[in-house]
Amino acid sequence: MKIGILGYGKMGREVESAALDKGHEIVWKIDASNKDTLTPELLKKADVVIEFTTPHTAEENIKMVLKAGIPIVTGSTGWYENLDEITAFCHTQNGTLFYASNFSIGVNLFFEASRYLSELASKYAEYTVDIEEIHHTQKLDAPSGTAITLAQKVCSAHPHYTSWCMDTSPRPDEIPIRAIRTDAVPGTHTLTFQGPNDKLVFTHEAFNRKGFASGAVTAAEWIIGKKGVYNMDDLLNLKK
Ligand SMILES: NC(=O)c1ccc[n+]([C@@H]2O[C@H](COP(=O)([O-])OP(=O)(O)OC[C@H]3O[C@@H](n4cnc5c(N)ncnc54)[C@H](O)[C@@H]3O)[C@@H](O)[C@H]2O)c1
């Protein structure tokens, strides 16, 4: 498979390494310094584009790739408030978009297990839910896309909760999320069910970025030949 890498930072470099390990070819690499060289002609040299840039550039990049008729896998976070608009745009282009706030298989198992735990805990009002995420200091968005997806999984299974917030005094129906920034942490997420006499603490800790990169390459292999908008629930067959 010929892959174009859009965003050649920490994740772009890991994607390159994972893709080469799986026998794919990297036909171009673009970052902020050479983005003006990305013409439609160059774009079309790729069978698929893998995009890891920033919350502010992801949407424009996704639209540009879809307009060129090339499938795109994006791992950029912090733009999901416009997911409906981008989904509609993808359909108007008859394009292919795969997005995930987290490509690691472990995190997606964690999401599903969290959903199930939330369903069980929802029967016992004495347990309240909170989320903590820890990331490296260069991360631009807070809370992380993964923490937001985790909160959405809890809300989908726990009727007491309808949304999340970063306030220290949440409404009863809001899940508080605490975002901590400290050096060199690729991503740690903890879901806690706190009761008066005990607590359940459920953590996913990424040791490095390889799991995210490998998942993104797997998603790129998987979307070839498909049309529409997909995420990890489709890839891992987790859709409820
Ligand atoms: N989905 C996942 O599994 C996952 C995992 C890790 C990180 N992320 C997300 O991926 C994104 C990138 O993370 P990172 O750690 O690689 O960041 P990074 O800062 O190391 O790299 C970002 C890259 O994007 C490039 N860039 C910026 N603007 C651009 C533009 N307009 N066109 C092309 N390239 C541009 C920069 O030059 C840089 O190379 C972030 O949003 C992060 O939250 C997602």
PDB file of C-alpha atoms and ligand atoms in Angstrom:
ATOM      1  CA  MET A   1       0.000   0.000   0.000  1.00  0.00           C
ATOM      2  CA  LYS A   2       1.258   3.505  -0.825  1.00  0.00           C
ATOM      3  CA  ILE A   3       0.833   5.762   2.206  1.00  0.00           C
ATOM      4  CA  GLY A   4       1.047   9.561   2.450  1.00  0.00           C
ATOM      5  CA  ILE A   5       1.911  10.860   5.914  1.00  0.00           C
ATOM      6  CA  LEU A   6       0.282  14.178   6.781  1.00  0.00           C
ATOM      7  CA  GLY A   7       1.876  15.477  10.002  1.00  0.00           C
ATOM      8  CA  TYR A   8       5.402  14.239  10.564  1.00  0.00           C
ATOM      9  CA  GLY A   9       5.760  14.825  14.301  1.00  0.00           C
ATOM     10  CA  LYS A  10       5.874  12.306  17.126  1.00  0.00           C
ATOM     11  CA  MET A  11       2.986  10.266  15.740  1.00  0.00           C
ATOM     12  CA  GLY A  12       3.852  10.709  12.047  1.00  0.00           C
ATOM     13  CA  ARG A  13       7.302   9.222  12.694  1.00  0.00           C
ATOM     14  CA  GLU A  14       5.825   6.275  14.595  1.00  0.00           C
ATOM     15  CA  VAL A  15       3.342   5.700  11.763  1.00  0.00           C
ATOM     16  CA  GLU A  16       6.193   5.662   9.246  1.00  0.00           C
ATOM     17  CA  SER A  17       8.026   3.047  11.269  1.00  0.00           C
ATOM     18  CA  ALA A  18       4.896   0.878  11.783  1.00  0.00           C
ATOM     19  CA  ALA A  19       3.971   1.124   8.082  1.00  0.00           C
ATOM     20  CA  LEU A  20       7.472   0.150   6.894  1.00  0.00           C
ATOM     21  CA  ASP A  21       7.471  -2.789   9.344  1.00  0.00           C
ATOM     22  CA  LYS A  22       4.244  -4.002   7.715  1.00  0.00           C
ATOM     23  CA  GLY A  23       5.768  -3.761   4.230  1.00  0.00           C
ATOM     24  CA  HIS A  24       4.033  -0.564   3.069  1.00  0.00           C
ATOM     25  CA  GLU A  25       5.611   2.252   1.085  1.00  0.00           C
ATOM     26  CA  ILE A  26       5.677   5.885   2.238  1.00  0.00           C
ATOM     27  CA  VAL A  27       5.194   8.014  -0.893  1.00  0.00           C
ATOM     28  CA  TRP A  28       5.305  11.419   0.808  1.00  0.00           C
ATOM     29  CA  LYS A  29       5.640  13.047   4.227  1.00  0.00           C
ATOM     30  CA  ILE A  30       4.280  16.517   4.961  1.00  0.00           C
ATOM     31  CA  ASP A  31       4.520  18.665   8.042  1.00  0.00           C
ATOM     32  CA  ALA A  32       4.017  22.358   8.827  1.00  0.00           C
ATOM     33  CA  SER A  33       7.329  23.311   7.195  1.00  0.00           C
ATOM     34  CA  ASN A  34       6.556  21.879   3.711  1.00  0.00           C
ATOM     35  CA  LYS A  35       2.738  21.831   3.685  1.00  0.00           C
ATOM     36  CA  ASP A  36       2.583  24.181   0.683  1.00  0.00           C
ATOM     37  CA  THR A  37       4.176  21.461  -1.475  1.00  0.00           C
ATOM     38  CA  LEU A  38       1.148  19.183  -1.018  1.00  0.00           C
ATOM     39  CA  THR A  39      -0.579  19.506  -4.408  1.00  0.00           C
ATOM     40  CA  PRO A  40      -3.576  17.402  -5.527  1.00  0.00           C
ATOM     41  CA  GLU A  41      -1.153  15.574  -7.873  1.00  0.00           C
ATOM     42  CA  LEU A  42       1.144  14.626  -4.987  1.00  0.00           C
ATOM     43  CA  LEU A  43      -1.835  13.674  -2.826  1.00  0.00           C
ATOM     44  CA  LYS A  44      -3.053  11.262  -5.513  1.00  0.00           C
ATOM     45  CA  LYS A  45       0.221   9.311  -5.438  1.00  0.00           C
ATOM     46  CA  ALA A  46      -1.032   7.771  -2.157  1.00  0.00           C
ATOM     47  CA  ASP A  47      -3.592   4.951  -1.837  1.00  0.00           C
ATOM     48  CA  VAL A  48      -4.380   6.276   1.628  1.00  0.00           C
ATOM     49  CA  VAL A  49      -3.362   9.224   3.810  1.00  0.00           C
ATOM     50  CA  ILE A  50      -2.628   8.962   7.540  1.00  0.00           C
ATOM     51  CA  GLU A  51      -3.051  12.313   9.300  1.00  0.00           C
ATOM     52  CA  PHE A  52      -1.724  13.252  12.761  1.00  0.00           C
ATOM     53  CA  THR A  53      -1.398  17.050  12.923  1.00  0.00           C
ATOM     54  CA  THR A  54      -3.110  19.442  15.353  1.00  0.00           C
ATOM     55  CA  PRO A  55      -6.633  20.239  16.590  1.00  0.00           C
ATOM     56  CA  HIS A  56      -6.600  23.417  14.454  1.00  0.00           C
ATOM     57  CA  THR A  57      -5.392  21.936  11.166  1.00  0.00           C
ATOM     58  CA  ALA A  58      -7.113  18.528  11.113  1.00  0.00           C
ATOM     59  CA  GLU A  59     -10.419  19.611   9.550  1.00  0.00           C
ATOM     60  CA  GLU A  60      -8.817  21.523   6.688  1.00  0.00           C
ATOM     61  CA  ASN A  61      -6.507  18.561   6.016  1.00  0.00           C
ATOM     62  CA  ILE A  62      -9.352  16.040   6.079  1.00  0.00           C
ATOM     63  CA  LYS A  63     -11.382  18.105   3.601  1.00  0.00           C
ATOM     64  CA  MET A  64      -8.400  18.571   1.284  1.00  0.00           C
ATOM     65  CA  VAL A  65      -7.720  14.810   1.174  1.00  0.00           C
ATOM     66  CA  LEU A  66     -11.401  13.918   0.698  1.00  0.00           C
ATOM     67  CA  LYS A  67     -11.668  16.462  -2.144  1.00  0.00           C
ATOM     68  CA  ALA A  68      -8.774  14.690  -3.870  1.00  0.00           C
ATOM     69  CA  GLY A  69     -10.709  11.405  -3.606  1.00  0.00           C
ATOM     70  CA  ILE A  70      -8.169   9.675  -1.358  1.00  0.00           C
ATOM     71  CA  PRO A  71      -9.203   7.726   1.780  1.00  0.00           C
ATOM     72  CA  ILE A  72      -7.965   9.290   5.006  1.00  0.00           C
ATOM     73  CA  VAL A  73      -7.245   7.944   8.477  1.00  0.00           C
ATOM     74  CA  THR A  74      -7.000  10.714  11.059  1.00  0.00           C
ATOM     75  CA  GLY A  75      -5.759  10.485  14.616  1.00  0.00           C
ATOM     76  CA  SER A  76      -5.763  14.219  15.289  1.00  0.00           C
ATOM     77  CA  THR A  77      -7.939  15.105  18.261  1.00  0.00           C
ATOM     78  CA  GLY A  78      -9.635  18.289  19.447  1.00  0.00           C
ATOM     79  CA  TRP A  79     -11.877  18.849  16.384  1.00  0.00           C
ATOM     80  CA  TYR A  80     -14.773  16.476  17.142  1.00  0.00           C
ATOM     81  CA  GLU A  81     -17.269  19.275  17.825  1.00  0.00           C
ATOM     82  CA  ASN A  82     -17.377  19.494  14.006  1.00  0.00           C
ATOM     83  CA  LEU A  83     -17.597  15.743  13.407  1.00  0.00           C
ATOM     84  CA  ASP A  84     -21.175  15.963  12.046  1.00  0.00           C
ATOM     85  CA  GLU A  85     -20.150  18.587   9.490  1.00  0.00           C
ATOM     86  CA  ILE A  86     -17.085  16.598   8.407  1.00  0.00           C
ATOM     87  CA  THR A  87     -19.171  13.414   8.189  1.00  0.00           C
ATOM     88  CA  ALA A  88     -21.663  15.193   5.920  1.00  0.00           C
ATOM     89  CA  PHE A  89     -18.802  16.554   3.806  1.00  0.00           C
ATOM     90  CA  CYS A  90     -17.316  13.053   3.456  1.00  0.00           C
ATOM     91  CA  HIS A  91     -20.669  11.738   2.207  1.00  0.00           C
ATOM     92  CA  THR A  92     -21.035  14.573  -0.330  1.00  0.00           C
ATOM     93  CA  GLN A  93     -17.602  13.637  -1.719  1.00  0.00           C
ATOM     94  CA  ASN A  94     -18.476   9.901  -1.655  1.00  0.00           C
ATOM     95  CA  GLY A  95     -15.259   9.669   0.330  1.00  0.00           C
ATOM     96  CA  THR A  96     -13.707   7.505   3.017  1.00  0.00           C
ATOM     97  CA  LEU A  97     -12.808   8.741   6.482  1.00  0.00           C
ATOM     98  CA  PHE A  98     -11.595   6.772   9.491  1.00  0.00           C
ATOM     99  CA  TYR A  99     -11.210   8.728  12.731  1.00  0.00           C
ATOM    100  CA  ALA A 100     -10.232   7.606  16.223  1.00  0.00           C
ATOM    101  CA  SER A 101      -9.379   9.496  19.379  1.00  0.00           C
ATOM    102  CA  ASN A 102      -7.186   6.517  20.225  1.00  0.00           C
ATOM    103  CA  PHE A 103      -6.026   3.746  17.885  1.00  0.00           C
ATOM    104  CA  SER A 104      -4.644   1.395  20.525  1.00  0.00           C
ATOM    105  CA  ILE A 105      -6.498  -1.896  20.841  1.00  0.00           C
ATOM    106  CA  GLY A 106      -6.026  -1.800  24.623  1.00  0.00           C
ATOM    107  CA  VAL A 107      -7.796   1.548  24.945  1.00  0.00           C
ATOM    108  CA  ASN A 108     -10.700   0.361  22.847  1.00  0.00           C
ATOM    109  CA  LEU A 109     -11.073  -2.725  25.065  1.00  0.00           C
ATOM    110  CA  PHE A 110     -10.870  -0.339  28.033  1.00  0.00           C
ATOM    111  CA  PHE A 111     -13.721   1.731  26.498  1.00  0.00           C
ATOM    112  CA  GLU A 112     -15.934  -1.321  26.160  1.00  0.00           C
ATOM    113  CA  ALA A 113     -15.105  -2.644  29.636  1.00  0.00           C
ATOM    114  CA  SER A 114     -15.825   0.871  31.008  1.00  0.00           C
ATOM    115  CA  ARG A 115     -19.187   0.898  29.292  1.00  0.00           C
ATOM    116  CA  TYR A 116     -20.051  -2.453  30.893  1.00  0.00           C
ATOM    117  CA  LEU A 117     -18.811  -1.394  34.355  1.00  0.00           C
ATOM    118  CA  SER A 118     -20.858   1.810  34.051  1.00  0.00           C
ATOM    119  CA  GLU A 119     -23.974  -0.190  33.270  1.00  0.00           C
ATOM    120  CA  LEU A 120     -23.400  -2.308  36.402  1.00  0.00           C
ATOM    121  CA  ALA A 121     -22.506   0.667  38.619  1.00  0.00           C
ATOM    122  CA  SER A 122     -25.541   2.666  37.442  1.00  0.00           C
ATOM    123  CA  LYS A 123     -27.714   0.423  39.631  1.00  0.00           C
ATOM    124  CA  TYR A 124     -25.940   1.663  42.782  1.00  0.00           C
ATOM    125  CA  ALA A 125     -26.375   5.407  43.331  1.00  0.00           C
ATOM    126  CA  GLU A 126     -23.646   5.558  45.998  1.00  0.00           C
ATOM    127  CA  TYR A 127     -20.919   5.196  43.333  1.00  0.00           C
ATOM    128  CA  THR A 128     -20.005   8.395  41.496  1.00  0.00           C
ATOM    129  CA  VAL A 129     -17.812   8.522  38.385  1.00  0.00           C
ATOM    130  CA  ASP A 130     -14.760  10.614  37.590  1.00  0.00           C
ATOM    131  CA  ILE A 131     -12.015  10.534  34.940  1.00  0.00           C
ATOM    132  CA  GLU A 132      -8.377  11.563  35.064  1.00  0.00           C
ATOM    133  CA  GLU A 133      -6.066  11.810  32.055  1.00  0.00           C
ATOM    134  CA  ILE A 134      -2.300  12.424  32.069  1.00  0.00           C
ATOM    135  CA  HIS A 135      -0.293  13.468  28.984  1.00  0.00           C
ATOM    136  CA  HIS A 136       3.014  15.036  27.980  1.00  0.00           C
ATOM    137  CA  THR A 137       3.266  18.819  28.148  1.00  0.00           C
ATOM    138  CA  GLN A 138       3.252  19.411  24.349  1.00  0.00           C
ATOM    139  CA  LYS A 139      -0.304  18.122  24.021  1.00  0.00           C
ATOM    140  CA  LEU A 140      -2.443  20.981  22.662  1.00  0.00           C
ATOM    141  CA  ASP A 141      -5.957  19.867  23.622  1.00  0.00           C
ATOM    142  CA  ALA A 142      -7.456  19.217  27.055  1.00  0.00           C
ATOM    143  CA  PRO A 143      -9.177  17.070  27.995  1.00  0.00           C
ATOM    144  CA  SER A 144      -7.802  14.442  25.645  1.00  0.00           C
ATOM    145  CA  GLY A 145      -9.998  13.041  22.888  1.00  0.00           C
ATOM    146  CA  THR A 146      -9.643   9.671  24.621  1.00  0.00           C
ATOM    147  CA  ALA A 147     -11.008  11.064  27.912  1.00  0.00           C
ATOM    148  CA  ILE A 148     -13.971  12.549  26.029  1.00  0.00           C
ATOM    149  CA  THR A 149     -14.676   9.239  24.266  1.00  0.00           C
ATOM    150  CA  LEU A 150     -14.413   7.493  27.652  1.00  0.00           C
ATOM    151  CA  ALA A 151     -16.926   9.929  29.168  1.00  0.00           C
ATOM    152  CA  GLN A 152     -19.274   9.337  26.214  1.00  0.00           C
ATOM    153  CA  LYS A 153     -19.016   5.553  26.753  1.00  0.00           C
ATOM    154  CA  VAL A 154     -19.955   6.017  30.431  1.00  0.00           C
ATOM    155  CA  CYS A 155     -22.891   8.302  29.514  1.00  0.00           C
ATOM    156  CA  SER A 156     -24.147   5.763  26.971  1.00  0.00           C
ATOM    157  CA  ALA A 157     -24.523   3.131  29.706  1.00  0.00           C
ATOM    158  CA  HIS A 158     -25.163   5.126  32.904  1.00  0.00           C
ATOM    159  CA  PRO A 159     -28.492   7.044  32.860  1.00  0.00           C
ATOM    160  CA  HIS A 160     -27.357   9.268  35.743  1.00  0.00           C
ATOM    161  CA  TYR A 161     -24.724  10.991  33.533  1.00  0.00           C
ATOM    162  CA  THR A 162     -25.418  13.095  30.442  1.00  0.00           C
ATOM    163  CA  SER A 163     -22.135  14.936  29.791  1.00  0.00           C
ATOM    164  CA  TRP A 164     -18.652  15.760  31.098  1.00  0.00           C
ATOM    165  CA  CYS A 165     -16.979  18.897  32.390  1.00  0.00           C
ATOM    166  CA  MET A 166     -13.624  20.134  33.625  1.00  0.00           C
ATOM    167  CA  ASP A 167     -15.088  22.122  36.524  1.00  0.00           C
ATOM    168  CA  THR A 168     -14.169  21.286  40.066  1.00  0.00           C
ATOM    169  CA  SER A 169     -17.870  21.604  40.977  1.00  0.00           C
ATOM    170  CA  PRO A 170     -19.698  19.502  38.378  1.00  0.00           C
ATOM    171  CA  ARG A 171     -23.475  19.225  38.138  1.00  0.00           C
ATOM    172  CA  PRO A 172     -24.723  15.840  39.379  1.00  0.00           C
ATOM    173  CA  ASP A 173     -25.241  14.688  35.772  1.00  0.00           C
ATOM    174  CA  GLU A 174     -21.724  15.691  34.657  1.00  0.00           C
ATOM    175  CA  ILE A 175     -18.637  13.481  34.806  1.00  0.00           C
ATOM    176  CA  PRO A 176     -15.683  15.535  36.046  1.00  0.00           C
ATOM    177  CA  ILE A 177     -12.503  15.155  33.963  1.00  0.00           C
ATOM    178  CA  ARG A 178      -9.135  16.175  35.368  1.00  0.00           C
ATOM    179  CA  ALA A 179      -6.353  16.774  32.807  1.00  0.00           C
ATOM    180  CA  ILE A 180      -2.765  16.628  34.069  1.00  0.00           C
ATOM    181  CA  ARG A 181       0.241  17.613  31.913  1.00  0.00           C
ATOM    182  CA  THR A 182       3.658  16.254  32.818  1.00  0.00           C
ATOM    183  CA  ASP A 183       6.736  15.351  30.804  1.00  0.00           C
ATOM    184  CA  ALA A 184       7.021  12.288  28.574  1.00  0.00           C
ATOM    185  CA  VAL A 185       3.689  10.577  29.328  1.00  0.00           C
ATOM    186  CA  PRO A 186       2.227   9.148  26.063  1.00  0.00           C
ATOM    187  CA  GLY A 187      -1.267   8.785  27.616  1.00  0.00           C
ATOM    188  CA  THR A 188      -2.754   7.442  30.865  1.00  0.00           C
ATOM    189  CA  HIS A 189      -6.505   7.362  31.522  1.00  0.00           C
ATOM    190  CA  THR A 190      -8.201   6.404  34.768  1.00  0.00           C
ATOM    191  CA  LEU A 191     -11.895   5.848  35.377  1.00  0.00           C
ATOM    192  CA  THR A 192     -12.925   5.769  39.039  1.00  0.00           C
ATOM    193  CA  PHE A 193     -16.180   4.666  40.622  1.00  0.00           C
ATOM    194  CA  GLN A 194     -16.057   6.249  44.061  1.00  0.00           C
ATOM    195  CA  GLY A 195     -18.311   4.958  46.846  1.00  0.00           C
ATOM    196  CA  PRO A 196     -18.530   5.907  50.536  1.00  0.00           C
ATOM    197  CA  ASN A 197     -16.638   2.795  51.652  1.00  0.00           C
ATOM    198  CA  ASP A 198     -14.593   1.716  48.666  1.00  0.00           C
ATOM    199  CA  LYS A 199     -13.667   2.584  45.084  1.00  0.00           C
ATOM    200  CA  LEU A 200     -13.042   0.845  41.776  1.00  0.00           C
ATOM    201  CA  VAL A 201     -10.080   2.272  39.858  1.00  0.00           C
ATOM    202  CA  PHE A 202      -9.676   1.270  36.245  1.00  0.00           C
ATOM    203  CA  THR A 203      -6.590   2.492  34.325  1.00  0.00           C
ATOM    204  CA  HIS A 204      -5.202   2.249  30.799  1.00  0.00           C
ATOM    205  CA  GLU A 205      -1.548   3.260  30.506  1.00  0.00           C
ATOM    206  CA  ALA A 206       0.235   3.509  27.157  1.00  0.00           C
ATOM    207  CA  PHE A 207       3.965   2.775  27.528  1.00  0.00           C
ATOM    208  CA  ASN A 208       4.847   4.371  24.179  1.00  0.00           C
ATOM    209  CA  ARG A 209       3.201   5.489  20.893  1.00  0.00           C
ATOM    210  CA  LYS A 210       3.677   2.224  18.974  1.00  0.00           C
ATOM    211  CA  GLY A 211       0.173   0.916  19.754  1.00  0.00           C
ATOM    212  CA  PHE A 212      -1.423   4.114  18.370  1.00  0.00           C
ATOM    213  CA  ALA A 213       0.695   3.985  15.200  1.00  0.00           C
ATOM    214  CA  SER A 214       0.166   0.301  14.547  1.00  0.00           C
ATOM    215  CA  GLY A 215      -3.611   0.758  15.006  1.00  0.00           C
ATOM    216  CA  ALA A 216      -3.636   3.651  12.531  1.00  0.00           C
ATOM    217  CA  VAL A 217      -1.842   1.535   9.895  1.00  0.00           C
ATOM    218  CA  THR A 218      -4.280  -1.337  10.505  1.00  0.00           C
ATOM    219  CA  ALA A 219      -7.163   1.130  10.024  1.00  0.00           C
ATOM    220  CA  ALA A 220      -5.574   2.309   6.750  1.00  0.00           C
ATOM    221  CA  GLU A 221      -5.350  -1.292   5.492  1.00  0.00           C
ATOM    222  CA  TRP A 222      -8.945  -1.912   6.556  1.00  0.00           C
ATOM    223  CA  ILE A 223     -10.571   1.109   4.846  1.00  0.00           C
ATOM    224  CA  ILE A 224      -9.154   0.457   1.388  1.00  0.00           C
ATOM    225  CA  GLY A 225     -12.129  -0.276  -0.896  1.00  0.00           C
ATOM    226  CA  LYS A 226     -14.710   1.089   1.589  1.00  0.00           C
ATOM    227  CA  LYS A 227     -16.799   4.286   1.366  1.00  0.00           C
ATOM    228  CA  GLY A 228     -18.158   6.225   4.337  1.00  0.00           C
ATOM    229  CA  VAL A 229     -17.137   7.214   7.853  1.00  0.00           C
ATOM    230  CA  TYR A 230     -15.708   4.644  10.245  1.00  0.00           C
ATOM    231  CA  ASN A 231     -14.128   4.404  13.686  1.00  0.00           C
ATOM    232  CA  MET A 232     -12.551   1.781  15.939  1.00  0.00           C
ATOM    233  CA  ASP A 233     -15.932   0.287  16.896  1.00  0.00           C
ATOM    234  CA  ASP A 234     -16.303  -0.717  13.220  1.00  0.00           C
ATOM    235  CA  LEU A 235     -12.766  -2.023  12.888  1.00  0.00           C
ATOM    236  CA  LEU A 236     -12.878  -4.064  16.094  1.00  0.00           C
ATOM    237  CA  ASN A 237     -16.524  -5.022  15.566  1.00  0.00           C
ATOM    238  CA  LEU A 238     -17.526  -3.470  18.908  1.00  0.00           C
ATOM    239  CA  LYS A 239     -20.597  -1.571  17.677  1.00  0.00           C
ATOM    240  CA  LYS A 240     -23.596  -2.032  20.000  1.00  0.00           C
TER     241      LYS A 240
HETATM  242  N1  LIG B   1      -5.629   8.933  17.851  1.00  0.00           N
HETATM  243  C1  LIG B   1      -4.556   8.513  18.532  1.00  0.00           C
HETATM  244  O1  LIG B   1      -4.367   7.308  18.803  1.00  0.00           O
HETATM  245  C2  LIG B   1      -3.547   9.546  18.945  1.00  0.00           C
HETATM  246  C3  LIG B   1      -2.371   9.193  19.609  1.00  0.00           C
HETATM  247  C4  LIG B   1      -1.436  10.184  19.893  1.00  0.00           C
HETATM  248  C5  LIG B   1      -1.680  11.492  19.525  1.00  0.00           C
HETATM  249  N2  LIG B   1      -2.845  11.807  18.892  1.00  0.00           N
HETATM  250  C6  LIG B   1      -3.132  13.158  18.397  1.00  0.00           C
HETATM  251  O2  LIG B   1      -2.443  13.304  17.162  1.00  0.00           O
HETATM  252  C7  LIG B   1      -2.087  14.668  16.946  1.00  0.00           C
HETATM  253  C8  LIG B   1      -0.578  14.792  16.672  1.00  0.00           C
HETATM  254  O3  LIG B   1       0.141  14.357  17.800  1.00  0.00           O
HETATM  255  P1  LIG B   1       1.749  14.382  17.809  1.00  0.00           P
HETATM  256  O4  LIG B   1       2.106  13.941  19.181  1.00  0.00           O
HETATM  257  O5  LIG B   1       2.281  13.675  16.619  1.00  0.00           O
HETATM  258  O6  LIG B   1       2.006  15.950  17.671  1.00  0.00           O
HETATM  259  P2  LIG B   1       3.370  16.661  17.151  1.00  0.00           P
HETATM  260  O7  LIG B   1       3.269  18.061  17.622  1.00  0.00           O
HETATM  261  O8  LIG B   1       4.559  15.870  17.554  1.00  0.00           O
HETATM  262  O9  LIG B   1       3.250  16.620  15.553  1.00  0.00           O
HETATM  263  C9  LIG B   1       2.346  17.399  14.823  1.00  0.00           C
HETATM  264  C10 LIG B   1       2.849  17.496  13.401  1.00  0.00           C
HETATM  265  O10 LIG B   1       1.860  18.155  12.595  1.00  0.00           O
HETATM  266  C11 LIG B   1       2.546  19.040  11.718  1.00  0.00           C
HETATM  267  N3  LIG B   1       1.612  20.061  11.240  1.00  0.00           N
HETATM  268  C12 LIG B   1       1.092  21.122  11.896  1.00  0.00           C
HETATM  269  N4  LIG B   1       0.270  21.805  11.086  1.00  0.00           N
HETATM  270  C13 LIG B   1       0.251  21.145   9.896  1.00  0.00           C
HETATM  271  C14 LIG B   1      -0.424  21.348   8.671  1.00  0.00           C
HETATM  272  N5  LIG B   1      -1.259  22.371   8.481  1.00  0.00           N
HETATM  273  N6  LIG B   1      -0.211  20.454   7.672  1.00  0.00           N
HETATM  274  C15 LIG B   1       0.625  19.418   7.834  1.00  0.00           C
HETATM  275  N7  LIG B   1       1.293  19.168   8.980  1.00  0.00           N
HETATM  276  C16 LIG B   1       1.104  20.034   9.993  1.00  0.00           C
HETATM  277  C17 LIG B   1       3.706  19.589  12.559  1.00  0.00           C
HETATM  278  O11 LIG B   1       4.718  20.143  11.736  1.00  0.00           O
HETATM  279  C18 LIG B   1       4.148  18.306  13.240  1.00  0.00           C
HETATM  280  O12 LIG B   1       5.022  17.573  12.395  1.00  0.00           O
HETATM  281  C19 LIG B   1      -2.585  15.411  18.188  1.00  0.00           C
HETATM  282  O13 LIG B   1      -3.879  15.931  17.931  1.00  0.00           O
HETATM  283  C20 LIG B   1      -2.686  14.312  19.251  1.00  0.00           C
HETATM  284  O14 LIG B   1      -3.630  14.598  20.262  1.00  0.00           O
HETATM  285  C21 LIG B   1      -3.764  10.872  18.606  1.00  0.00           C
END
